[in-house]
């Protein structure tokens, strides 16, 4: 006789299967829990498309897609999502992806070379780029894990909590400027092409030689009653309590008082 726990687990699996069937997803036996979906149905989170073709199962001109969880070295069709922390390391054509480009994916690691059409997982930045035949028409990019003071290329995402502190030319970044990023801290200098990290405001604007063509400034930790420059974003939970304040430290901008109570 089955235990209540076993029966509960069986019912849970049955309900999950019925939910997937109702959504147009049909699982079938195969490697890595593969499934078949119609192209009109969004690919479920945590899955990639590995092949697609026209079948009578999917009407309206939609392709029938075979999906499965990602794994290192897996060939995918690039019209589908690439779940984090996977990246695309090559691009090519194959008949199994219909009209779409195919690619190969692997887990992101420090120093990995990816293709420019790949997503960039959280915690990584682009440090160099250039042509590479493995990526076909896309440039190749090298990723490194985020570290304080690291050099990145200007087309790289800026990680949360970091700010740009220098801009300069570097051949490794191709057509893009290179930059240095540092973890935000109270009173730090930053460059105006940087995002303002959460919890900080701009309290001064001035020229900084290391910022190149961009205006520099100072970041300060926000608090109730702080005087910030008007070019600063207003952090969530704060509002402008006074504006139009003359403040030489803000350069061409007026100042304003921020409050949260």
PDB file of C-alpha atoms in Angstrom:
ATOM      1  CA  UNK A   1       0.000   0.000   0.000  1.00  0.00           C
ATOM      2  CA  UNK A   2       1.378   3.404  -0.987  1.00  0.00           C
ATOM      3  CA  UNK A   3       2.075   5.936   1.743  1.00  0.00           C
ATOM      4  CA  UNK A   4       0.213   9.246   1.831  1.00  0.00           C
ATOM      5  CA  UNK A   5       3.494  10.968   0.918  1.00  0.00           C
ATOM      6  CA  UNK A   6       3.878   8.818  -2.235  1.00  0.00           C
ATOM      7  CA  UNK A   7       0.270   9.446  -3.253  1.00  0.00           C
ATOM      8  CA  UNK A   8       0.753  13.189  -2.694  1.00  0.00           C
ATOM      9  CA  UNK A   9       3.862  13.243  -4.872  1.00  0.00           C
ATOM     10  CA  UNK A  10       2.026  11.308  -7.623  1.00  0.00           C
ATOM     11  CA  UNK A  11      -0.906  13.729  -7.533  1.00  0.00           C
ATOM     12  CA  UNK A  12       1.514  16.675  -7.692  1.00  0.00           C
ATOM     13  CA  UNK A  13       3.158  15.271 -10.811  1.00  0.00           C
ATOM     14  CA  UNK A  14      -0.252  14.608 -12.381  1.00  0.00           C
ATOM     15  CA  UNK A  15      -1.419  18.168 -11.727  1.00  0.00           C
ATOM     16  CA  UNK A  16       1.825  19.555 -13.175  1.00  0.00           C
ATOM     17  CA  UNK A  17       1.416  17.449 -16.304  1.00  0.00           C
ATOM     18  CA  UNK A  18      -2.218  18.522 -16.747  1.00  0.00           C
ATOM     19  CA  UNK A  19      -1.201  22.168 -16.361  1.00  0.00           C
ATOM     20  CA  UNK A  20       1.450  21.804 -19.053  1.00  0.00           C
ATOM     21  CA  UNK A  21      -0.973  20.021 -21.387  1.00  0.00           C
ATOM     22  CA  UNK A  22      -3.498  22.810 -20.953  1.00  0.00           C
ATOM     23  CA  UNK A  23      -0.806  25.295 -21.944  1.00  0.00           C
ATOM     24  CA  UNK A  24       0.092  23.468 -25.150  1.00  0.00           C
ATOM     25  CA  UNK A  25       3.178  21.706 -23.777  1.00  0.00           C
ATOM     26  CA  UNK A  26       3.437  17.937 -24.176  1.00  0.00           C
ATOM     27  CA  UNK A  27       6.310  16.060 -22.521  1.00  0.00           C
ATOM     28  CA  UNK A  28       7.654  12.934 -24.164  1.00  0.00           C
ATOM     29  CA  UNK A  29      10.279  10.395 -23.203  1.00  0.00           C
ATOM     30  CA  UNK A  30      13.779  11.468 -24.135  1.00  0.00           C
ATOM     31  CA  UNK A  31      17.019  13.012 -22.989  1.00  0.00           C
ATOM     32  CA  UNK A  32      16.913  15.840 -20.476  1.00  0.00           C
ATOM     33  CA  UNK A  33      13.084  15.891 -20.170  1.00  0.00           C
ATOM     34  CA  UNK A  34      12.346  17.104 -23.694  1.00  0.00           C
ATOM     35  CA  UNK A  35       8.948  18.449 -24.708  1.00  0.00           C
ATOM     36  CA  UNK A  36       7.094  19.606 -27.794  1.00  0.00           C
ATOM     37  CA  UNK A  37       5.380  23.014 -28.027  1.00  0.00           C
ATOM     38  CA  UNK A  38       3.791  25.098 -30.742  1.00  0.00           C
ATOM     39  CA  UNK A  39       5.562  28.314 -31.705  1.00  0.00           C
ATOM     40  CA  UNK A  40       2.492  30.269 -30.584  1.00  0.00           C
ATOM     41  CA  UNK A  41       3.166  29.213 -26.974  1.00  0.00           C
ATOM     42  CA  UNK A  42       5.893  30.957 -24.913  1.00  0.00           C
ATOM     43  CA  UNK A  43       8.852  28.732 -24.066  1.00  0.00           C
ATOM     44  CA  UNK A  44       8.581  27.846 -20.354  1.00  0.00           C
ATOM     45  CA  UNK A  45      11.226  29.369 -18.040  1.00  0.00           C
ATOM     46  CA  UNK A  46      14.344  27.234 -17.814  1.00  0.00           C
ATOM     47  CA  UNK A  47      13.981  25.689 -21.281  1.00  0.00           C
ATOM     48  CA  UNK A  48      15.622  26.227 -24.677  1.00  0.00           C
ATOM     49  CA  UNK A  49      14.523  25.344 -28.211  1.00  0.00           C
ATOM     50  CA  UNK A  50      16.669  22.566 -29.707  1.00  0.00           C
ATOM     51  CA  UNK A  51      14.811  21.959 -32.981  1.00  0.00           C
ATOM     52  CA  UNK A  52      11.709  23.082 -34.871  1.00  0.00           C
ATOM     53  CA  UNK A  53       9.779  22.124 -37.956  1.00  0.00           C
ATOM     54  CA  UNK A  54       6.359  22.382 -39.603  1.00  0.00           C
ATOM     55  CA  UNK A  55       3.925  19.657 -38.514  1.00  0.00           C
ATOM     56  CA  UNK A  56       0.176  19.133 -38.581  1.00  0.00           C
ATOM     57  CA  UNK A  57       0.138  19.427 -34.782  1.00  0.00           C
ATOM     58  CA  UNK A  58       0.550  23.215 -34.833  1.00  0.00           C
ATOM     59  CA  UNK A  59      -1.856  25.245 -36.967  1.00  0.00           C
ATOM     60  CA  UNK A  60      -1.689  28.813 -38.215  1.00  0.00           C
ATOM     61  CA  UNK A  61       1.749  28.417 -39.751  1.00  0.00           C
ATOM     62  CA  UNK A  62       3.454  27.981 -36.378  1.00  0.00           C
ATOM     63  CA  UNK A  63       6.419  25.646 -36.109  1.00  0.00           C
ATOM     64  CA  UNK A  64       6.468  22.705 -33.732  1.00  0.00           C
ATOM     65  CA  UNK A  65       9.379  23.279 -31.343  1.00  0.00           C
ATOM     66  CA  UNK A  66      11.280  20.700 -29.338  1.00  0.00           C
ATOM     67  CA  UNK A  67      12.404  22.161 -26.018  1.00  0.00           C
ATOM     68  CA  UNK A  68      14.488  20.871 -23.118  1.00  0.00           C
ATOM     69  CA  UNK A  69      16.475  22.196 -20.146  1.00  0.00           C
ATOM     70  CA  UNK A  70      19.855  23.730 -21.096  1.00  0.00           C
ATOM     71  CA  UNK A  71      23.170  21.952 -20.630  1.00  0.00           C
ATOM     72  CA  UNK A  72      26.802  22.668 -21.442  1.00  0.00           C
ATOM     73  CA  UNK A  73      27.597  22.258 -25.144  1.00  0.00           C
ATOM     74  CA  UNK A  74      23.940  21.982 -26.167  1.00  0.00           C
ATOM     75  CA  UNK A  75      22.942  23.117 -29.673  1.00  0.00           C
ATOM     76  CA  UNK A  76      19.959  25.484 -29.568  1.00  0.00           C
ATOM     77  CA  UNK A  77      17.782  27.481 -31.944  1.00  0.00           C
ATOM     78  CA  UNK A  78      18.389  31.155 -31.271  1.00  0.00           C
ATOM     79  CA  UNK A  79      14.786  32.332 -31.624  1.00  0.00           C
ATOM     80  CA  UNK A  80      14.245  31.019 -28.105  1.00  0.00           C
ATOM     81  CA  UNK A  81      15.420  32.262 -24.703  1.00  0.00           C
ATOM     82  CA  UNK A  82      18.862  31.518 -23.252  1.00  0.00           C
ATOM     83  CA  UNK A  83      18.419  31.007 -19.485  1.00  0.00           C
ATOM     84  CA  UNK A  84      20.996  32.482 -17.101  1.00  0.00           C
ATOM     85  CA  UNK A  85      23.825  31.639 -16.473  1.00  0.00           C
ATOM     86  CA  UNK A  86      24.195  30.183 -19.990  1.00  0.00           C
ATOM     87  CA  UNK A  87      25.824  32.069 -22.866  1.00  0.00           C
ATOM     88  CA  UNK A  88      26.118  31.560 -26.631  1.00  0.00           C
ATOM     89  CA  UNK A  89      29.640  30.584 -27.715  1.00  0.00           C
ATOM     90  CA  UNK A  90      29.089  29.962 -31.447  1.00  0.00           C
ATOM     91  CA  UNK A  91      26.596  30.733 -34.223  1.00  0.00           C
ATOM     92  CA  UNK A  92      25.859  28.603 -37.277  1.00  0.00           C
ATOM     93  CA  UNK A  93      23.078  27.419 -39.576  1.00  0.00           C
ATOM     94  CA  UNK A  94      21.398  24.028 -39.425  1.00  0.00           C
ATOM     95  CA  UNK A  95      18.281  22.542 -40.976  1.00  0.00           C
ATOM     96  CA  UNK A  96      16.986  21.474 -37.554  1.00  0.00           C
ATOM     97  CA  UNK A  97      16.224  25.102 -36.633  1.00  0.00           C
ATOM     98  CA  UNK A  98      14.117  25.900 -39.682  1.00  0.00           C
ATOM     99  CA  UNK A  99      14.615  29.531 -40.753  1.00  0.00           C
ATOM    100  CA  UNK A 100      16.446  30.477 -37.557  1.00  0.00           C
ATOM    101  CA  UNK A 101      20.131  30.636 -36.672  1.00  0.00           C
ATOM    102  CA  UNK A 102      21.507  27.975 -34.358  1.00  0.00           C
ATOM    103  CA  UNK A 103      24.062  28.348 -31.611  1.00  0.00           C
ATOM    104  CA  UNK A 104      25.892  26.447 -28.917  1.00  0.00           C
ATOM    105  CA  UNK A 105      25.575  27.316 -25.239  1.00  0.00           C
ATOM    106  CA  UNK A 106      27.605  26.754 -22.106  1.00  0.00           C
ATOM    107  CA  UNK A 107      27.694  28.058 -18.551  1.00  0.00           C
ATOM    108  CA  UNK A 108      29.443  31.419 -18.161  1.00  0.00           C
ATOM    109  CA  UNK A 109      32.853  31.306 -16.483  1.00  0.00           C
ATOM    110  CA  UNK A 110      35.542  33.906 -15.834  1.00  0.00           C
ATOM    111  CA  UNK A 111      37.393  34.688 -19.084  1.00  0.00           C
ATOM    112  CA  UNK A 112      34.911  32.925 -21.376  1.00  0.00           C
ATOM    113  CA  UNK A 113      34.531  34.104 -24.980  1.00  0.00           C
ATOM    114  CA  UNK A 114      30.913  34.558 -26.074  1.00  0.00           C
ATOM    115  CA  UNK A 115      29.146  35.854 -29.176  1.00  0.00           C
ATOM    116  CA  UNK A 116      27.758  39.370 -29.270  1.00  0.00           C
ATOM    117  CA  UNK A 117      24.170  38.123 -29.619  1.00  0.00           C
ATOM    118  CA  UNK A 118      24.429  36.290 -26.297  1.00  0.00           C
ATOM    119  CA  UNK A 119      22.829  37.515 -23.084  1.00  0.00           C
ATOM    120  CA  UNK A 120      25.315  38.554 -20.391  1.00  0.00           C
ATOM    121  CA  UNK A 121      24.612  36.894 -17.043  1.00  0.00           C
ATOM    122  CA  UNK A 122      24.484  38.929 -13.850  1.00  0.00           C
ATOM    123  CA  UNK A 123      27.924  39.249 -12.279  1.00  0.00           C
ATOM    124  CA  UNK A 124      29.842  39.471 -15.574  1.00  0.00           C
ATOM    125  CA  UNK A 125      31.089  42.345 -17.749  1.00  0.00           C
ATOM    126  CA  UNK A 126      32.586  42.638 -21.242  1.00  0.00           C
ATOM    127  CA  UNK A 127      36.344  43.248 -21.117  1.00  0.00           C
ATOM    128  CA  UNK A 128      37.316  42.888 -24.796  1.00  0.00           C
ATOM    129  CA  UNK A 129      35.784  42.152 -28.195  1.00  0.00           C
ATOM    130  CA  UNK A 130      36.614  41.539 -31.813  1.00  0.00           C
ATOM    131  CA  UNK A 131      35.816  39.449 -34.900  1.00  0.00           C
ATOM    132  CA  UNK A 132      35.785  35.676 -34.548  1.00  0.00           C
ATOM    133  CA  UNK A 133      34.651  33.155 -37.142  1.00  0.00           C
ATOM    134  CA  UNK A 134      32.922  31.044 -34.475  1.00  0.00           C
ATOM    135  CA  UNK A 135      30.397  33.837 -34.023  1.00  0.00           C
ATOM    136  CA  UNK A 136      29.638  34.280 -37.755  1.00  0.00           C
ATOM    137  CA  UNK A 137      28.274  37.795 -38.327  1.00  0.00           C
ATOM    138  CA  UNK A 138      28.482  38.761 -34.632  1.00  0.00           C
ATOM    139  CA  UNK A 139      31.542  39.994 -32.790  1.00  0.00           C
ATOM    140  CA  UNK A 140      33.039  37.838 -30.066  1.00  0.00           C
ATOM    141  CA  UNK A 141      33.241  39.229 -26.532  1.00  0.00           C
ATOM    142  CA  UNK A 142      35.296  38.156 -23.524  1.00  0.00           C
ATOM    143  CA  UNK A 143      33.548  38.164 -20.144  1.00  0.00           C
ATOM    144  CA  UNK A 144      35.099  38.455 -16.708  1.00  0.00           C
ATOM    145  CA  UNK A 145      33.516  38.336 -13.286  1.00  0.00           C
ATOM    146  CA  UNK A 146      32.954  41.716 -11.677  1.00  0.00           C
ATOM    147  CA  UNK A 147      35.740  43.103  -9.498  1.00  0.00           C
ATOM    148  CA  UNK A 148      36.439  46.510  -8.000  1.00  0.00           C
ATOM    149  CA  UNK A 149      38.444  48.762 -10.343  1.00  0.00           C
ATOM    150  CA  UNK A 150      38.198  46.419 -13.334  1.00  0.00           C
ATOM    151  CA  UNK A 151      38.349  47.634 -16.932  1.00  0.00           C
ATOM    152  CA  UNK A 152      35.215  47.064 -19.002  1.00  0.00           C
ATOM    153  CA  UNK A 153      34.109  47.989 -22.510  1.00  0.00           C
ATOM    154  CA  UNK A 154      31.570  50.750 -22.982  1.00  0.00           C
ATOM    155  CA  UNK A 155      28.889  48.430 -24.380  1.00  0.00           C
ATOM    156  CA  UNK A 156      28.984  46.272 -21.257  1.00  0.00           C
ATOM    157  CA  UNK A 157      26.192  46.388 -18.697  1.00  0.00           C
ATOM    158  CA  UNK A 158      27.189  48.171 -15.483  1.00  0.00           C
ATOM    159  CA  UNK A 159      26.547  45.882 -12.515  1.00  0.00           C
ATOM    160  CA  UNK A 160      24.252  47.051  -9.740  1.00  0.00           C
ATOM    161  CA  UNK A 161      26.128  48.930  -7.030  1.00  0.00           C
ATOM    162  CA  UNK A 162      28.974  50.040  -9.327  1.00  0.00           C
ATOM    163  CA  UNK A 163      29.795  53.347 -11.014  1.00  0.00           C
ATOM    164  CA  UNK A 164      32.125  54.402 -13.839  1.00  0.00           C
ATOM    165  CA  UNK A 165      35.200  56.229 -12.557  1.00  0.00           C
ATOM    166  CA  UNK A 166      37.246  56.625 -15.770  1.00  0.00           C
ATOM    167  CA  UNK A 167      36.789  56.588 -19.568  1.00  0.00           C
ATOM    168  CA  UNK A 168      39.529  56.056 -22.157  1.00  0.00           C
ATOM    169  CA  UNK A 169      40.409  54.532 -25.518  1.00  0.00           C
ATOM    170  CA  UNK A 170      41.519  50.911 -25.571  1.00  0.00           C
ATOM    171  CA  UNK A 171      42.008  48.814 -28.697  1.00  0.00           C
ATOM    172  CA  UNK A 172      40.687  45.750 -26.876  1.00  0.00           C
ATOM    173  CA  UNK A 173      37.222  47.320 -26.859  1.00  0.00           C
ATOM    174  CA  UNK A 174      37.027  47.911 -30.604  1.00  0.00           C
ATOM    175  CA  UNK A 175      34.724  50.822 -31.475  1.00  0.00           C
ATOM    176  CA  UNK A 176      33.717  51.351 -27.847  1.00  0.00           C
ATOM    177  CA  UNK A 177      35.358  53.364 -25.092  1.00  0.00           C
ATOM    178  CA  UNK A 178      36.872  51.467 -22.207  1.00  0.00           C
ATOM    179  CA  UNK A 179      36.011  52.339 -18.622  1.00  0.00           C
ATOM    180  CA  UNK A 180      36.933  51.524 -15.053  1.00  0.00           C
ATOM    181  CA  UNK A 181      34.201  50.674 -12.574  1.00  0.00           C
ATOM    182  CA  UNK A 182      34.271  50.782  -8.792  1.00  0.00           C
ATOM    183  CA  UNK A 183      31.838  49.800  -6.084  1.00  0.00           C
ATOM    184  CA  UNK A 184      29.866  52.860  -5.006  1.00  0.00           C
ATOM    185  CA  UNK A 185      30.817  54.505  -1.731  1.00  0.00           C
ATOM    186  CA  UNK A 186      29.859  57.704   0.045  1.00  0.00           C
ATOM    187  CA  UNK A 187      31.731  60.714  -1.368  1.00  0.00           C
ATOM    188  CA  UNK A 188      33.269  58.893  -4.346  1.00  0.00           C
ATOM    189  CA  UNK A 189      34.005  60.623  -7.656  1.00  0.00           C
ATOM    190  CA  UNK A 190      32.238  59.225 -10.709  1.00  0.00           C
ATOM    191  CA  UNK A 191      31.755  59.971 -14.407  1.00  0.00           C
ATOM    192  CA  UNK A 192      28.528  61.375 -15.791  1.00  0.00           C
ATOM    193  CA  UNK A 193      28.008  58.519 -18.269  1.00  0.00           C
ATOM    194  CA  UNK A 194      27.603  56.169 -15.321  1.00  0.00           C
ATOM    195  CA  UNK A 195      24.310  55.040 -13.836  1.00  0.00           C
ATOM    196  CA  UNK A 196      23.725  56.325 -10.312  1.00  0.00           C
ATOM    197  CA  UNK A 197      23.641  53.254  -8.039  1.00  0.00           C
ATOM    198  CA  UNK A 198      20.588  52.633  -5.867  1.00  0.00           C
ATOM    199  CA  UNK A 199      20.771  54.488  -2.562  1.00  0.00           C
ATOM    200  CA  UNK A 200      23.006  57.282  -3.907  1.00  0.00           C
ATOM    201  CA  UNK A 201      22.459  60.795  -5.250  1.00  0.00           C
ATOM    202  CA  UNK A 202      24.637  63.325  -7.059  1.00  0.00           C
ATOM    203  CA  UNK A 203      25.801  66.075  -4.704  1.00  0.00           C
ATOM    204  CA  UNK A 204      28.363  67.815  -6.945  1.00  0.00           C
ATOM    205  CA  UNK A 205      29.206  68.230 -10.645  1.00  0.00           C
ATOM    206  CA  UNK A 206      32.663  69.162 -11.912  1.00  0.00           C
ATOM    207  CA  UNK A 207      35.277  68.302 -14.519  1.00  0.00           C
ATOM    208  CA  UNK A 208      37.384  65.210 -13.858  1.00  0.00           C
ATOM    209  CA  UNK A 209      40.207  64.549 -16.309  1.00  0.00           C
ATOM    210  CA  UNK A 210      39.805  60.771 -16.087  1.00  0.00           C
ATOM    211  CA  UNK A 211      36.197  61.041 -17.294  1.00  0.00           C
ATOM    212  CA  UNK A 212      37.227  62.206 -20.771  1.00  0.00           C
ATOM    213  CA  UNK A 213      34.386  63.938 -22.618  1.00  0.00           C
ATOM    214  CA  UNK A 214      31.937  63.380 -19.770  1.00  0.00           C
ATOM    215  CA  UNK A 215      31.247  65.622 -16.798  1.00  0.00           C
ATOM    216  CA  UNK A 216      32.312  64.201 -13.462  1.00  0.00           C
ATOM    217  CA  UNK A 217      30.762  64.492 -10.059  1.00  0.00           C
ATOM    218  CA  UNK A 218      30.393  63.185  -6.526  1.00  0.00           C
ATOM    219  CA  UNK A 219      28.056  60.500  -5.202  1.00  0.00           C
ATOM    220  CA  UNK A 220      26.675  60.569  -1.680  1.00  0.00           C
ATOM    221  CA  UNK A 221      24.558  58.138   0.287  1.00  0.00           C
ATOM    222  CA  UNK A 222      20.995  59.450   0.374  1.00  0.00           C
ATOM    223  CA  UNK A 223      19.402  60.452   3.692  1.00  0.00           C
ATOM    224  CA  UNK A 224      16.390  62.466   4.794  1.00  0.00           C
ATOM    225  CA  UNK A 225      16.984  66.174   4.129  1.00  0.00           C
ATOM    226  CA  UNK A 226      19.998  65.777   1.833  1.00  0.00           C
ATOM    227  CA  UNK A 227      20.687  68.524  -0.717  1.00  0.00           C
ATOM    228  CA  UNK A 228      21.218  66.906  -4.113  1.00  0.00           C
ATOM    229  CA  UNK A 229      21.886  68.314  -7.566  1.00  0.00           C
ATOM    230  CA  UNK A 230      18.865  68.499  -9.853  1.00  0.00           C
ATOM    231  CA  UNK A 231      20.486  66.139 -12.387  1.00  0.00           C
ATOM    232  CA  UNK A 232      20.383  63.383  -9.770  1.00  0.00           C
ATOM    233  CA  UNK A 233      17.667  60.724  -9.854  1.00  0.00           C
ATOM    234  CA  UNK A 234      15.292  60.773  -6.881  1.00  0.00           C
ATOM    235  CA  UNK A 235      15.604  57.420  -5.067  1.00  0.00           C
ATOM    236  CA  UNK A 236      12.435  55.384  -4.451  1.00  0.00           C
ATOM    237  CA  UNK A 237      10.715  56.479  -1.245  1.00  0.00           C
ATOM    238  CA  UNK A 238      12.071  60.047  -1.461  1.00  0.00           C
ATOM    239  CA  UNK A 239      10.511  63.185  -2.869  1.00  0.00           C
ATOM    240  CA  UNK A 240      11.666  66.697  -3.740  1.00  0.00           C
ATOM    241  CA  UNK A 241      10.759  68.920  -0.793  1.00  0.00           C
ATOM    242  CA  UNK A 242      12.455  72.091  -2.076  1.00  0.00           C
ATOM    243  CA  UNK A 243      13.822  73.030  -5.473  1.00  0.00           C
ATOM    244  CA  UNK A 244      15.456  75.914  -7.334  1.00  0.00           C
ATOM    245  CA  UNK A 245      18.284  76.179  -4.805  1.00  0.00           C
ATOM    246  CA  UNK A 246      21.471  77.920  -5.944  1.00  0.00           C
ATOM    247  CA  UNK A 247      24.459  75.721  -5.173  1.00  0.00           C
ATOM    248  CA  UNK A 248      27.870  76.332  -6.736  1.00  0.00           C
ATOM    249  CA  UNK A 249      28.841  72.697  -6.206  1.00  0.00           C
ATOM    250  CA  UNK A 250      26.180  71.537  -8.654  1.00  0.00           C
ATOM    251  CA  UNK A 251      27.758  73.411 -11.568  1.00  0.00           C
ATOM    252  CA  UNK A 252      25.194  74.207 -14.268  1.00  0.00           C
ATOM    253  CA  UNK A 253      22.398  72.565 -12.262  1.00  0.00           C
ATOM    254  CA  UNK A 254      20.274  73.877  -9.427  1.00  0.00           C
ATOM    255  CA  UNK A 255      20.022  71.937  -6.182  1.00  0.00           C
ATOM    256  CA  UNK A 256      17.027  70.434  -4.383  1.00  0.00           C
ATOM    257  CA  UNK A 257      16.239  68.984  -0.972  1.00  0.00           C
ATOM    258  CA  UNK A 258      15.093  65.357  -0.755  1.00  0.00           C
ATOM    259  CA  UNK A 259      12.989  63.920   2.056  1.00  0.00           C
ATOM    260  CA  UNK A 260      11.429  60.594   2.914  1.00  0.00           C
ATOM    261  CA  UNK A 261       9.381  61.611   5.959  1.00  0.00           C
TER     262      UNK A 261
END
